[in-house]
Short mmCIF file of C-alpha atoms in Angstrom, two decimals:
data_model
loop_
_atom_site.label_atom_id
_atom_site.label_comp_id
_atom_site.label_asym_id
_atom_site.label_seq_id
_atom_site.Cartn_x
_atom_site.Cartn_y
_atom_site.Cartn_z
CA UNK A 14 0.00 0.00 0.00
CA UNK A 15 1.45 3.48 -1.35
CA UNK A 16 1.66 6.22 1.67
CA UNK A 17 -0.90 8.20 0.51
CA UNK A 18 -3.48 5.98 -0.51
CA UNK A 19 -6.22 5.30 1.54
CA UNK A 20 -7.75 2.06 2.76
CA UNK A 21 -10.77 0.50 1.93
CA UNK A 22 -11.37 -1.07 5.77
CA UNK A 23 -10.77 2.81 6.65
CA UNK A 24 -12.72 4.71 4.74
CA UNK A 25 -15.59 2.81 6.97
CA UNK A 26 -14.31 3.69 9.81
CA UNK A 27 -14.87 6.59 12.71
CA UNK A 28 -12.30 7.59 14.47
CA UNK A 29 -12.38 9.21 18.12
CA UNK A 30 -8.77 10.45 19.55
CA UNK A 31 -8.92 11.57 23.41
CA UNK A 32 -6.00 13.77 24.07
CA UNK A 33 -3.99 15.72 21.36
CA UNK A 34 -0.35 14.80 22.38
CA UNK A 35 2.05 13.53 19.99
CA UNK A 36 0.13 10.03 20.80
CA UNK A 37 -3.22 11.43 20.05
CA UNK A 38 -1.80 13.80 16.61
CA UNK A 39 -0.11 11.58 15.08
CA UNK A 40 -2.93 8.67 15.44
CA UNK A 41 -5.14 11.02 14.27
CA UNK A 42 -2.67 12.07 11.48
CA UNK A 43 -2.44 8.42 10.32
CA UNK A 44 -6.08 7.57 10.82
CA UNK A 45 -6.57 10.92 8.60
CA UNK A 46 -4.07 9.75 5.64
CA UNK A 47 -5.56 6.05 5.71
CA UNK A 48 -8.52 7.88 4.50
CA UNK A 49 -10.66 7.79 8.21
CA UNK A 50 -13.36 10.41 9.98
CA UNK A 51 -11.16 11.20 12.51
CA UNK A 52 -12.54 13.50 15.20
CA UNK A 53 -9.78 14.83 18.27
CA UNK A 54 -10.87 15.98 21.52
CA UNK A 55 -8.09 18.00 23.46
CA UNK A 56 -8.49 20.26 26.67
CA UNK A 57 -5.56 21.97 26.41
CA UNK A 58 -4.45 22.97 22.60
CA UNK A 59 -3.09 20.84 20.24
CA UNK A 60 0.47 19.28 20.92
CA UNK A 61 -0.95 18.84 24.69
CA UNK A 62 1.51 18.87 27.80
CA UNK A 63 4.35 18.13 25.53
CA UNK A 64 4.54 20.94 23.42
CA UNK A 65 2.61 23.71 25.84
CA UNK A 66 4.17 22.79 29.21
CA UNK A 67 6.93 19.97 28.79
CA UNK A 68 9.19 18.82 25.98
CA UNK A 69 9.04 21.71 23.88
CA UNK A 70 9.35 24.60 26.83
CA UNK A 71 11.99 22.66 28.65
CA UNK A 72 14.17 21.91 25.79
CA UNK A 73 13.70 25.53 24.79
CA UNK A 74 15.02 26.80 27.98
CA UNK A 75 17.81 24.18 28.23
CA UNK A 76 18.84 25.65 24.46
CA UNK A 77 19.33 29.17 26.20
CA UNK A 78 21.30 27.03 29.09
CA UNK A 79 23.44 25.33 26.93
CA UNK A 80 24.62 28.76 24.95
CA UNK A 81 25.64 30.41 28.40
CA UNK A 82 27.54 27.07 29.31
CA UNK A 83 29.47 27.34 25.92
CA UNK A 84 29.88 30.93 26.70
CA UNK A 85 30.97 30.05 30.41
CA UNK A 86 33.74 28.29 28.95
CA UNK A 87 34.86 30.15 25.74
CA UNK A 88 37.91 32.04 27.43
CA UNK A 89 39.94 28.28 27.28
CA UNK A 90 39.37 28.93 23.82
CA UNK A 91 40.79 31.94 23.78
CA UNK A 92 37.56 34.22 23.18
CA UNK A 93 37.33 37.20 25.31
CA UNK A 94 34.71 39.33 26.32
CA UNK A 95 35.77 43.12 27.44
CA UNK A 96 33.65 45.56 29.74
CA UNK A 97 32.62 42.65 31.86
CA UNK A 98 32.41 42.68 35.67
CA UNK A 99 35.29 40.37 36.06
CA UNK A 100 37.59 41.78 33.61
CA UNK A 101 38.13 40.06 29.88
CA UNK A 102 39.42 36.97 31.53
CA UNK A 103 36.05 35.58 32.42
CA UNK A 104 33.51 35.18 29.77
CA UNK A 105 30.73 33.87 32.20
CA UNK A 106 31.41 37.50 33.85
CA UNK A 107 30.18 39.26 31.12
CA UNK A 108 26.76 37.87 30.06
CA UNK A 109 23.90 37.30 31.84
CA UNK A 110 20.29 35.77 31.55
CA UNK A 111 17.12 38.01 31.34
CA UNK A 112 14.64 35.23 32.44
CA UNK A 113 11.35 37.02 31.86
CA UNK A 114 12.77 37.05 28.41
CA UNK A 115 14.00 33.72 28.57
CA UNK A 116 10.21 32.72 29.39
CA UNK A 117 8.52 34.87 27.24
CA UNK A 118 10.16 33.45 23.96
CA UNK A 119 9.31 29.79 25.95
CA UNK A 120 6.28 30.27 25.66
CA UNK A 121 5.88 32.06 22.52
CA UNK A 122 7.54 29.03 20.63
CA UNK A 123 5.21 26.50 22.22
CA UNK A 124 2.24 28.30 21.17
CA UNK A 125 3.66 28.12 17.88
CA UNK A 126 4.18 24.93 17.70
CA UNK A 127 0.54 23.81 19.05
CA UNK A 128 -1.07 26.25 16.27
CA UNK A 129 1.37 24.44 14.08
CA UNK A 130 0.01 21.04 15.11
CA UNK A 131 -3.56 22.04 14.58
CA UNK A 132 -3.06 23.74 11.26
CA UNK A 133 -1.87 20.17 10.13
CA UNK A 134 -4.51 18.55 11.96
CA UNK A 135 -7.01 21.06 10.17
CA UNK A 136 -5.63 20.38 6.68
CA UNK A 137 -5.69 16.67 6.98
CA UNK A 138 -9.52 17.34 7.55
CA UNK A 139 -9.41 16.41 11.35
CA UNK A 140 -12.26 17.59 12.87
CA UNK A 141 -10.90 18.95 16.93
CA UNK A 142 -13.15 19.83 20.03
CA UNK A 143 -11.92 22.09 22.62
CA UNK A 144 -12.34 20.63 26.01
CA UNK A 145 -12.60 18.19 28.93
CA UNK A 146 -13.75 14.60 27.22
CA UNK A 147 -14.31 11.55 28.46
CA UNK A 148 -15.13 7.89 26.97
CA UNK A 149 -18.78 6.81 27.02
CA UNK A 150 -18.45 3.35 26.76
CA UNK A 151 -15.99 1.59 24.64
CA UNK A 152 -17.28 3.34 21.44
CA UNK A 153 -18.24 7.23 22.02
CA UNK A 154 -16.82 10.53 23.40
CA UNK A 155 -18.22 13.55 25.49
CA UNK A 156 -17.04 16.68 25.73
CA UNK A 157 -18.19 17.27 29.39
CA UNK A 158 -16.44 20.69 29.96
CA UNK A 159 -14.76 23.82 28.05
CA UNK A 160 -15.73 25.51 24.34
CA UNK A 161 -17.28 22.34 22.90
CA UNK A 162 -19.25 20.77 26.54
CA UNK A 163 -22.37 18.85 25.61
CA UNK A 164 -20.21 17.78 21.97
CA UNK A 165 -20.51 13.52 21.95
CA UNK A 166 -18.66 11.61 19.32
CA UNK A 167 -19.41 8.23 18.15
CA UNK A 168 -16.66 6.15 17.27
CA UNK A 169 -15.85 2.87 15.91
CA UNK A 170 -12.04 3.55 17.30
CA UNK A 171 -11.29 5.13 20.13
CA UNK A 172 -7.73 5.92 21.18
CA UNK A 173 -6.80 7.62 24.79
CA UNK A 174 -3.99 9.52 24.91
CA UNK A 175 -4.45 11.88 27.68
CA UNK A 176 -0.78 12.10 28.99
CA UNK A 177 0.59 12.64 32.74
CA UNK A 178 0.76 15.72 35.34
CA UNK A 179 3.80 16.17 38.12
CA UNK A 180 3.36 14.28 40.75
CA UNK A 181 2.93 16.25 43.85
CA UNK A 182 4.43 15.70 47.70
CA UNK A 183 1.60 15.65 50.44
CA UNK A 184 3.48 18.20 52.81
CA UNK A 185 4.81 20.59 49.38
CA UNK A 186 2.05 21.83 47.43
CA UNK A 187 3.00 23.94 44.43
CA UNK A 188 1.52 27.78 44.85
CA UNK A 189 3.24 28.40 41.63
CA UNK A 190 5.60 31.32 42.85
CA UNK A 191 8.10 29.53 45.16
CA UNK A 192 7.17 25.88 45.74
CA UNK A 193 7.52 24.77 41.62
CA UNK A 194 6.42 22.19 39.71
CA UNK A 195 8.60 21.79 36.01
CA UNK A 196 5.41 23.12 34.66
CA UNK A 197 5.24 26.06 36.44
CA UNK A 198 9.07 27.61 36.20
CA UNK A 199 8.29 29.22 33.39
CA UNK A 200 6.05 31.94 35.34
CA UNK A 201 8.75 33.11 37.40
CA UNK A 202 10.52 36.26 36.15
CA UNK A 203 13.72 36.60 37.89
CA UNK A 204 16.22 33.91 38.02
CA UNK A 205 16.37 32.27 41.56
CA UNK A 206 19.18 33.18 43.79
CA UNK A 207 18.95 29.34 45.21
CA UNK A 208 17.13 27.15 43.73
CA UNK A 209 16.61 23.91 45.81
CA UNK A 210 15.46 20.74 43.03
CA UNK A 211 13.61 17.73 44.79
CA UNK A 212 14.16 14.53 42.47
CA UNK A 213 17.92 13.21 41.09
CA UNK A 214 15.56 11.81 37.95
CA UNK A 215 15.40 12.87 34.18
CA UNK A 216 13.51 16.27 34.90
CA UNK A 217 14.96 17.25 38.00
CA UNK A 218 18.88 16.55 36.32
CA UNK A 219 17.82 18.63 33.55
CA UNK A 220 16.33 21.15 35.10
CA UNK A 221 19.13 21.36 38.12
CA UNK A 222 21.35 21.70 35.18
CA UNK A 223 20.03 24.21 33.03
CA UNK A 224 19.18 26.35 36.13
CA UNK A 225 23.31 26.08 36.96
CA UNK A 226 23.84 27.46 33.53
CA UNK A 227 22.09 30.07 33.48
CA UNK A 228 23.79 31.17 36.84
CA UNK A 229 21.17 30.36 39.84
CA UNK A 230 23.41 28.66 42.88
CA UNK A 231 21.31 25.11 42.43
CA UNK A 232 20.88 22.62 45.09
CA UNK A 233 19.97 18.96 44.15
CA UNK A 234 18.11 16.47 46.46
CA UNK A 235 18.55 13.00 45.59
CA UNK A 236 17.11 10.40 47.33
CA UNK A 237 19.59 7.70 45.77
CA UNK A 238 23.30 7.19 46.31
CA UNK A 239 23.52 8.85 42.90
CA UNK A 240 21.88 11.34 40.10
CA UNK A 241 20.30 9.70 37.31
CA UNK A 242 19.66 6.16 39.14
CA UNK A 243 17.84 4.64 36.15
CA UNK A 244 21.17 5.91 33.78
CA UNK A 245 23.85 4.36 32.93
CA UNK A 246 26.10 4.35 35.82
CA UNK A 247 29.15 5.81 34.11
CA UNK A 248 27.24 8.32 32.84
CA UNK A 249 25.30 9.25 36.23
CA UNK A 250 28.89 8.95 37.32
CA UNK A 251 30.48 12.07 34.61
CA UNK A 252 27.34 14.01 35.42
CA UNK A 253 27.53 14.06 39.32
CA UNK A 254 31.36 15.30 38.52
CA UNK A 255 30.60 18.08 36.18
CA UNK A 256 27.60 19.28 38.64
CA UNK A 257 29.95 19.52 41.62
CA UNK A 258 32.93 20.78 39.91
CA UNK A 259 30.46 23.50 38.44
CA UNK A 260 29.17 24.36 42.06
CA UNK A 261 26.19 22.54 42.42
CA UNK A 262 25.70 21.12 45.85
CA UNK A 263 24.07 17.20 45.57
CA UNK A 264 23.08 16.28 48.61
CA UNK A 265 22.97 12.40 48.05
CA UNK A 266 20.39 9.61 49.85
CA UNK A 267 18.54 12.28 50.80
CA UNK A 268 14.32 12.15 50.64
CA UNK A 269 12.09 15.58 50.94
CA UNK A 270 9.62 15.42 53.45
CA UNK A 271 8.06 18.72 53.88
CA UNK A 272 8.76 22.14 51.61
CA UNK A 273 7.13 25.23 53.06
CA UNK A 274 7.13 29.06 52.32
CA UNK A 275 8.37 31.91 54.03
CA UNK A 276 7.71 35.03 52.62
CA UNK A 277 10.54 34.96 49.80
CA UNK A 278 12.49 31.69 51.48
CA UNK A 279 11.44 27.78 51.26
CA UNK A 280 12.23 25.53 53.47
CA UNK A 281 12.79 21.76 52.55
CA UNK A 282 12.90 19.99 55.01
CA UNK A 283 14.49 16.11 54.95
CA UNK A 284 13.83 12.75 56.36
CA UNK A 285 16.85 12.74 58.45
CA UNK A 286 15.48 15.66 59.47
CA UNK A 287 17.99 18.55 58.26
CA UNK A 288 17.17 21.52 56.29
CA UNK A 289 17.82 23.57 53.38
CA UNK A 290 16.86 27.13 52.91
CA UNK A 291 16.26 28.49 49.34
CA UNK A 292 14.63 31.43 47.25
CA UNK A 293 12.25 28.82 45.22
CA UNK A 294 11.53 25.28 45.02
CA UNK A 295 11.65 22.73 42.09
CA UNK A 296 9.41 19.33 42.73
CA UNK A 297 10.28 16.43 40.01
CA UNK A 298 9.33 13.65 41.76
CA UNK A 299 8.18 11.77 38.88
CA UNK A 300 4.30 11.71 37.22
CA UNK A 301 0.83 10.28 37.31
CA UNK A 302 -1.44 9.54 34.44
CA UNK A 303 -4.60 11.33 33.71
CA UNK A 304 -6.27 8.62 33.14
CA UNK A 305 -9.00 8.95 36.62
CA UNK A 306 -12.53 10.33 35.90
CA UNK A 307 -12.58 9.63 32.04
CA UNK A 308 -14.68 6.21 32.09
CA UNK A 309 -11.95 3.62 31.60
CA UNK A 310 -13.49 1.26 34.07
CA UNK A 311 -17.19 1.90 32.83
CA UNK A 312 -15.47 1.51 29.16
CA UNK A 313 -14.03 -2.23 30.12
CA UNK A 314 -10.81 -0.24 29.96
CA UNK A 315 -7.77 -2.39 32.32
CA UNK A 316 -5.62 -0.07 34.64
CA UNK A 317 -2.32 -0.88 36.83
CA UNK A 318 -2.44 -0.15 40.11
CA UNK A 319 -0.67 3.00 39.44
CA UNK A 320 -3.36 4.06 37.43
CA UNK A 321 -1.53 3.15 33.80
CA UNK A 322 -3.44 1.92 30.82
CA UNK A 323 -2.65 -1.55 30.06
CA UNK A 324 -1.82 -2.15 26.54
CA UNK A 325 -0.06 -4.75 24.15
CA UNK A 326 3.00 -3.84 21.85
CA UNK A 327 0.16 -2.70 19.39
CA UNK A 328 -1.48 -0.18 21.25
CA UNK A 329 -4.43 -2.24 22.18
CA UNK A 330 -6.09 -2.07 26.00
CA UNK A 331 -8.64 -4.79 27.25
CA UNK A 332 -11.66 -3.41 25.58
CA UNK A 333 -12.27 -4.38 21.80
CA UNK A 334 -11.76 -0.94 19.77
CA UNK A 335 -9.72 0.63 22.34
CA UNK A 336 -6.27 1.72 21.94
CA UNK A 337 -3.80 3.92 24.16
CA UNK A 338 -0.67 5.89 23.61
CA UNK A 339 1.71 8.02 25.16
CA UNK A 340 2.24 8.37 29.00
CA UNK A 341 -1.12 7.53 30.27
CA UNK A 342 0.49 3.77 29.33
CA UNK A 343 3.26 3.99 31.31
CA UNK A 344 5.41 2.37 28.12
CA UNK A 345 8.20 4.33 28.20
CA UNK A 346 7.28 8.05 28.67
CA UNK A 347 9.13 9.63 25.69
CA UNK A 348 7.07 11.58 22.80
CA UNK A 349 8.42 9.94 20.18
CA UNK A 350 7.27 6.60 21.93
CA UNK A 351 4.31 8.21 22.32
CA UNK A 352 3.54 9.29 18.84
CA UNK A 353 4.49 5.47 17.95
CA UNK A 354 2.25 4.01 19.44
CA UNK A 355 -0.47 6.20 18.38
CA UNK A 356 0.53 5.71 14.83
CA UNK A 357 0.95 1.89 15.19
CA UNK A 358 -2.67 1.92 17.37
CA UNK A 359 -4.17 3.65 13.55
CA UNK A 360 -2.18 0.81 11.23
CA UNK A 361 -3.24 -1.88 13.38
CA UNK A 362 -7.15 -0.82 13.92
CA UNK A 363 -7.49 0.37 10.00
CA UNK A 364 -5.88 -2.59 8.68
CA UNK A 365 -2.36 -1.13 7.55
CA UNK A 366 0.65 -2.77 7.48
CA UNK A 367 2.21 -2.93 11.52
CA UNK A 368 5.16 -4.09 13.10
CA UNK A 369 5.41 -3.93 17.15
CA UNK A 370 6.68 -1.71 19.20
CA UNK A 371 10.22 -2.63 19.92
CA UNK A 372 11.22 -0.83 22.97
CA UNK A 373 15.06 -2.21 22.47
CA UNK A 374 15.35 0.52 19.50
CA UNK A 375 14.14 3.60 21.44
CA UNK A 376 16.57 6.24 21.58
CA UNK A 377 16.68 8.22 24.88
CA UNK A 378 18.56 11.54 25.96
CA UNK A 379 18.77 12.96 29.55
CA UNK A 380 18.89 17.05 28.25
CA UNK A 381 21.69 17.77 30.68
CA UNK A 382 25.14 18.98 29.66
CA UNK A 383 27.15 17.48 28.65
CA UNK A 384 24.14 15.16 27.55
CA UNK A 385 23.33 11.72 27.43
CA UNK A 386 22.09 9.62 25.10
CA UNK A 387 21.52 5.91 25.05
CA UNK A 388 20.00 3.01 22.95
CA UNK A 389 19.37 -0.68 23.61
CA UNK A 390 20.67 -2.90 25.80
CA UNK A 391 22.42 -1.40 28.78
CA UNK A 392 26.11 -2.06 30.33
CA UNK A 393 24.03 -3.08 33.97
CA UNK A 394 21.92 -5.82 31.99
CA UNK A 395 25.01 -7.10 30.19
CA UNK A 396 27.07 -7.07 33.24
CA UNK A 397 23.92 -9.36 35.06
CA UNK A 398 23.89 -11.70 32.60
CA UNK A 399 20.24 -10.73 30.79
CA UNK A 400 22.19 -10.13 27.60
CA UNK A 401 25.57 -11.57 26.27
CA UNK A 402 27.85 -8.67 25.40
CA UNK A 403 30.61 -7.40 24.49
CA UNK A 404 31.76 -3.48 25.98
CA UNK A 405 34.33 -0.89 25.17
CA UNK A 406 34.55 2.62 26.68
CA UNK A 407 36.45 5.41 24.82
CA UNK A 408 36.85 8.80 26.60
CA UNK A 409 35.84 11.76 24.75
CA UNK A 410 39.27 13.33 26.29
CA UNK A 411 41.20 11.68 23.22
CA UNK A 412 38.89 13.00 20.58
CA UNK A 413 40.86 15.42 18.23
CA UNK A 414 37.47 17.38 17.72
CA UNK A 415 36.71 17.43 21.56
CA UNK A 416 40.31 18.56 22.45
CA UNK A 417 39.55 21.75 19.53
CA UNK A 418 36.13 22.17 21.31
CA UNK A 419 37.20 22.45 24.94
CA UNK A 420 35.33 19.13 25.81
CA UNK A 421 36.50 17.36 28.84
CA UNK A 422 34.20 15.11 29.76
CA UNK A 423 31.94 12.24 27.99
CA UNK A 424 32.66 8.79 26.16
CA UNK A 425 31.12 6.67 24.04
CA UNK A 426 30.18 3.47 24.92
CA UNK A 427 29.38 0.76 22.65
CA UNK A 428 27.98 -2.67 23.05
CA UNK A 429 27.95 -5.83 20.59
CA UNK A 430 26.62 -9.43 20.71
CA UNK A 431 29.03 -11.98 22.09
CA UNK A 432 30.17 -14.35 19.21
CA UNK A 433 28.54 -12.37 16.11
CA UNK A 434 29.44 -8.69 17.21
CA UNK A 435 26.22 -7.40 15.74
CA UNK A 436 25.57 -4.03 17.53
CA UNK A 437 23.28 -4.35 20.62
CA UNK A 438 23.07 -0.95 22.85
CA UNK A 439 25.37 2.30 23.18
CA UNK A 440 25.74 5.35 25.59
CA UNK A 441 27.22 8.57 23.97
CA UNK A 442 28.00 11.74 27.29
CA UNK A 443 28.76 14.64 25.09
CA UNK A 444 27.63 17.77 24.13
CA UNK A 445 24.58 17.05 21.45
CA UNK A 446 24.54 13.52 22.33
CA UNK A 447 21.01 13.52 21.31
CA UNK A 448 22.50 14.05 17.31
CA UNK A 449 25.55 11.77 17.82
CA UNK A 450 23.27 9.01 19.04
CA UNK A 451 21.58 8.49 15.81
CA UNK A 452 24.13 6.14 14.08
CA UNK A 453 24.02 3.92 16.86
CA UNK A 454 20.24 3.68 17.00
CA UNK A 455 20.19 2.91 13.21
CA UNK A 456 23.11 0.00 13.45
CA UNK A 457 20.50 -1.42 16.34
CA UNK A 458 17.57 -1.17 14.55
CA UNK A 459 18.95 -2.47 11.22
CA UNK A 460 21.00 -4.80 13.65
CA UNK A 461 24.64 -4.00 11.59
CA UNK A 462 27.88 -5.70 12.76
CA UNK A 463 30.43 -3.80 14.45
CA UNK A 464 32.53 -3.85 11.17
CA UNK A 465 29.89 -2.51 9.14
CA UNK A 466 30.15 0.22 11.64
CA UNK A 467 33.75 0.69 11.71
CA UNK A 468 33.85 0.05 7.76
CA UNK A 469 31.62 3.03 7.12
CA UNK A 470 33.64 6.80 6.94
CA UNK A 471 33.61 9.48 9.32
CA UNK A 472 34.76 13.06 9.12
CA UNK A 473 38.18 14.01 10.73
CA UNK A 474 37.98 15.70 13.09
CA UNK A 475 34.71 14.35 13.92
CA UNK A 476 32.91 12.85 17.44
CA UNK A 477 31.38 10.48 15.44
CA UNK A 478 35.42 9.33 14.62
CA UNK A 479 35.20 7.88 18.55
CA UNK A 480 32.03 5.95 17.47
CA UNK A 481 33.61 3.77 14.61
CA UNK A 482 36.96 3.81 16.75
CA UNK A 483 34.55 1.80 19.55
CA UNK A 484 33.36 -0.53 16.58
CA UNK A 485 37.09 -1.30 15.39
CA UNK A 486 37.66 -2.14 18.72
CA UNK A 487 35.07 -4.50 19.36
CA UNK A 488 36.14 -6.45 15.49
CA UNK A 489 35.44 -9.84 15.66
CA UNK A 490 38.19 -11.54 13.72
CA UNK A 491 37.21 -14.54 11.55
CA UNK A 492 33.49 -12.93 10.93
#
């Protein structure tokens, strides 16, 4: 079947998309281009949480983090910047962050984006209600709140995709100004004098991070032995270094119990029953789904206990005609997962051709810097046994291209099958690791041998050279 053309089992069919995420747009995208009536219900604006309050904002402000960083260390490279408050020997002296600014051009860009999303949406002929919607019964929608209230949609297809919220601490409830969640930063104006993060994870290293860069003294509460304790562990391992080296105070096996407000101060107060005074408070302590209150159980929809959609590698949840994507299913709670699943939810229910989702091939990048970026099977899961590997680590150090940048930190890791060498996982720390992590992805999903790897040119000076230096290194002679 061509991409364009639509399908006969399709063309019958009604479509009904809760939730218009990059799960619920691209479904509805697909369901669209298969030639479907396709009708999305979203309570927010189009692109959802992702683009309006999470991906899209945060990697925007980590974009503005990771220029000052560069800037922070541009006088190694013998760029100066004159008139500044510490003379022309410190760069970092010289510039400084106008947050409100910052924000404002946050915000602008996601609401771009969104009107982006629903002007494709629109010209695909996808019809979109504005509101609060819910699932009556395994094959209808309601709009029960907002623009389009009283709005009910039958469907012969239903997909949820209503996405997650920050989960919140009993004894620290957000008011928005001081006590923060990562949706919520972006309101502030002036950039904290102290900012004290609660959560070592994904959002609270990248937010502790870009916070750092942009020159706020940044305080990071972990409640593990180490940042980043679902990362790799030499990775966690780099970060930890850079953040303390760069002034960033980690306090380690640490767990918030209470955060409360003082006027302009917040107190965060730990288990172990020490405190830490700060101008604002950042809680990333992880997510829940929003999936209570919109008729899953009435629908014959399954949950987890932690309130997750169960679905199969296609998308499909316990009731006949219902699908789910994105992080309402607890899969693996990146947007491009996300929008997978919603597209392979479409080519499964319309009859298309559909492969399942193979989690092994995700790509993932923690947005801190230096970055890191990772695919496949991991060094922990080789090192236990679970996989039969083979491993070599190459500092970035040795790199002719990182020694002209001023980079000092990072590796890449690489990891092959035992015996055949075909390419099974990879961890790149570097700056832009999300970009360099691409060829490794591709030799996982397309399963290449380490020499196909190492057989294939780079650029010199490149960071991709340290890449196919890893693959000649793992060569499996005889093969």
């Amino acid at each position: 079947m061509s991409p364009t053309s639509a399908s006969p089992i399709a063309q019958r069919q009604r479509v009904a998309v809760l939730g218009g995420g990059p799960g619920g747009y691209e479904a509805a995208l697909v369901a669209a281009q298969l030639g479907a009536d396709v009708t999305v219900v979203e309570r927010q604006g189009l692109g959802g949480s992702t683009v309006l309050t999470d991906v899209v904002p945060s990697k925007t402000l980590i974009a503005t983090a990771e220029t000052m960083a560069t800037v922070g260390g541009a006088s190694e490279l013998g760029v100066r910047f004159p008139g500044g408050p510490t003379g022309d020997t410190e760069p970092a002296g010289a510039v400084s962050v106008d947050l409100a600014r910052v924000h404002q051009r946050v915000k602008s860009l996601a609401l771009s984006q969104s009107a982006d999303v629903r002007a494709r949406l629109e010209k695909e002929g996808v019809r979109i209600l504005s509101g609060d919607g819910r699932l009556d019964g395994p094959h209808a929608l309601v709009v029960a709140d907002g623009p389009d209230a009283g709005e009910r949609v039958e469907a012969d297809i239903v997909l949820v995709s209503t996405g997650s919220s920050p989960r919140t601490l009993p004894d620290a409830q957000p008011d928005g100004e001081r006590i923060l969640t990562w949706k919520q930063v972006y309101d502030i104006e002036e950039l904290p004098e102290h900012l004290v993060v609660v959560g070592s994870g994904v959002t609270g290293a990248e937010f502790a991070s870009a916070y750092d860069a942009l020159g706020a003294h940044v305080t990071l509460v972990s409640s593990r032995d180490r940042v980043l304790p679902g990362e790799d562990a030499d990775a966690a391992e780099v970060l930890e270094e850079v953040f303390r080296r760069r002034g960033m105070d980690v306090v380690s096996r640490s767990r918030a119990e209470k955060v409360e407000r003082h006027g302009d101060t917040v107190t965060v107060t730990l288990s172990d029953g020490r405190t830490l005074e700060g101008s604002h408070c950042l809680v990333a302590v992880g997510a829940i789904p929003n999936t209570a209150g919109i008729g899953l159980e009435e629908a014959g929809v399954w949950t987890s206990e932690s309130g997750h959609v169960d679905v199969d590698k296609v998308s499909r949840t316990s009731a006949r005609g219902v699908y789910a994507a994105g992080d309402c299913t607890g899969v693996f709670p990146l947007a491009s997962v996300a929008a997978m699943q919603g597209r392979i939810a479409m080519w499964h229910a319309l009859g298309d051709t559909v492969s399942p989702l193979r989690l092994r091939t995700v790509s993932s990048t923690v947005f801190t810097s230096p970055e890191i970026a990772t695919v496949g099977w991991t060094q922990k899961q080789i090192d236990s046994g679970e996989a039969q590997g083979e491993i070599v680590k190459l500092p970035l150090s040795t790199n002719a291209r990182a020694k002209m940048l001023g980079i000092h930190d990072g590796f890449v890791k690489l990891f092959c099958r035992s015996g055949s060498g075909t390419v099974i996982g990879g961890v790149v720390v570097a700056p832009r690791a999300s970009e360099l992590i691409f060829p490794l992805t591709l030799a996982v999903e397309k399963r290449l041998n380490v020499d196909d790897v190492a057989h294939a040119f780079t650029v010199y000076p490149s960071l991709t050279g340290s890449l196919a230096e890893a693959a000649r290194q793992l060569h499996v002679t005889g093969q």
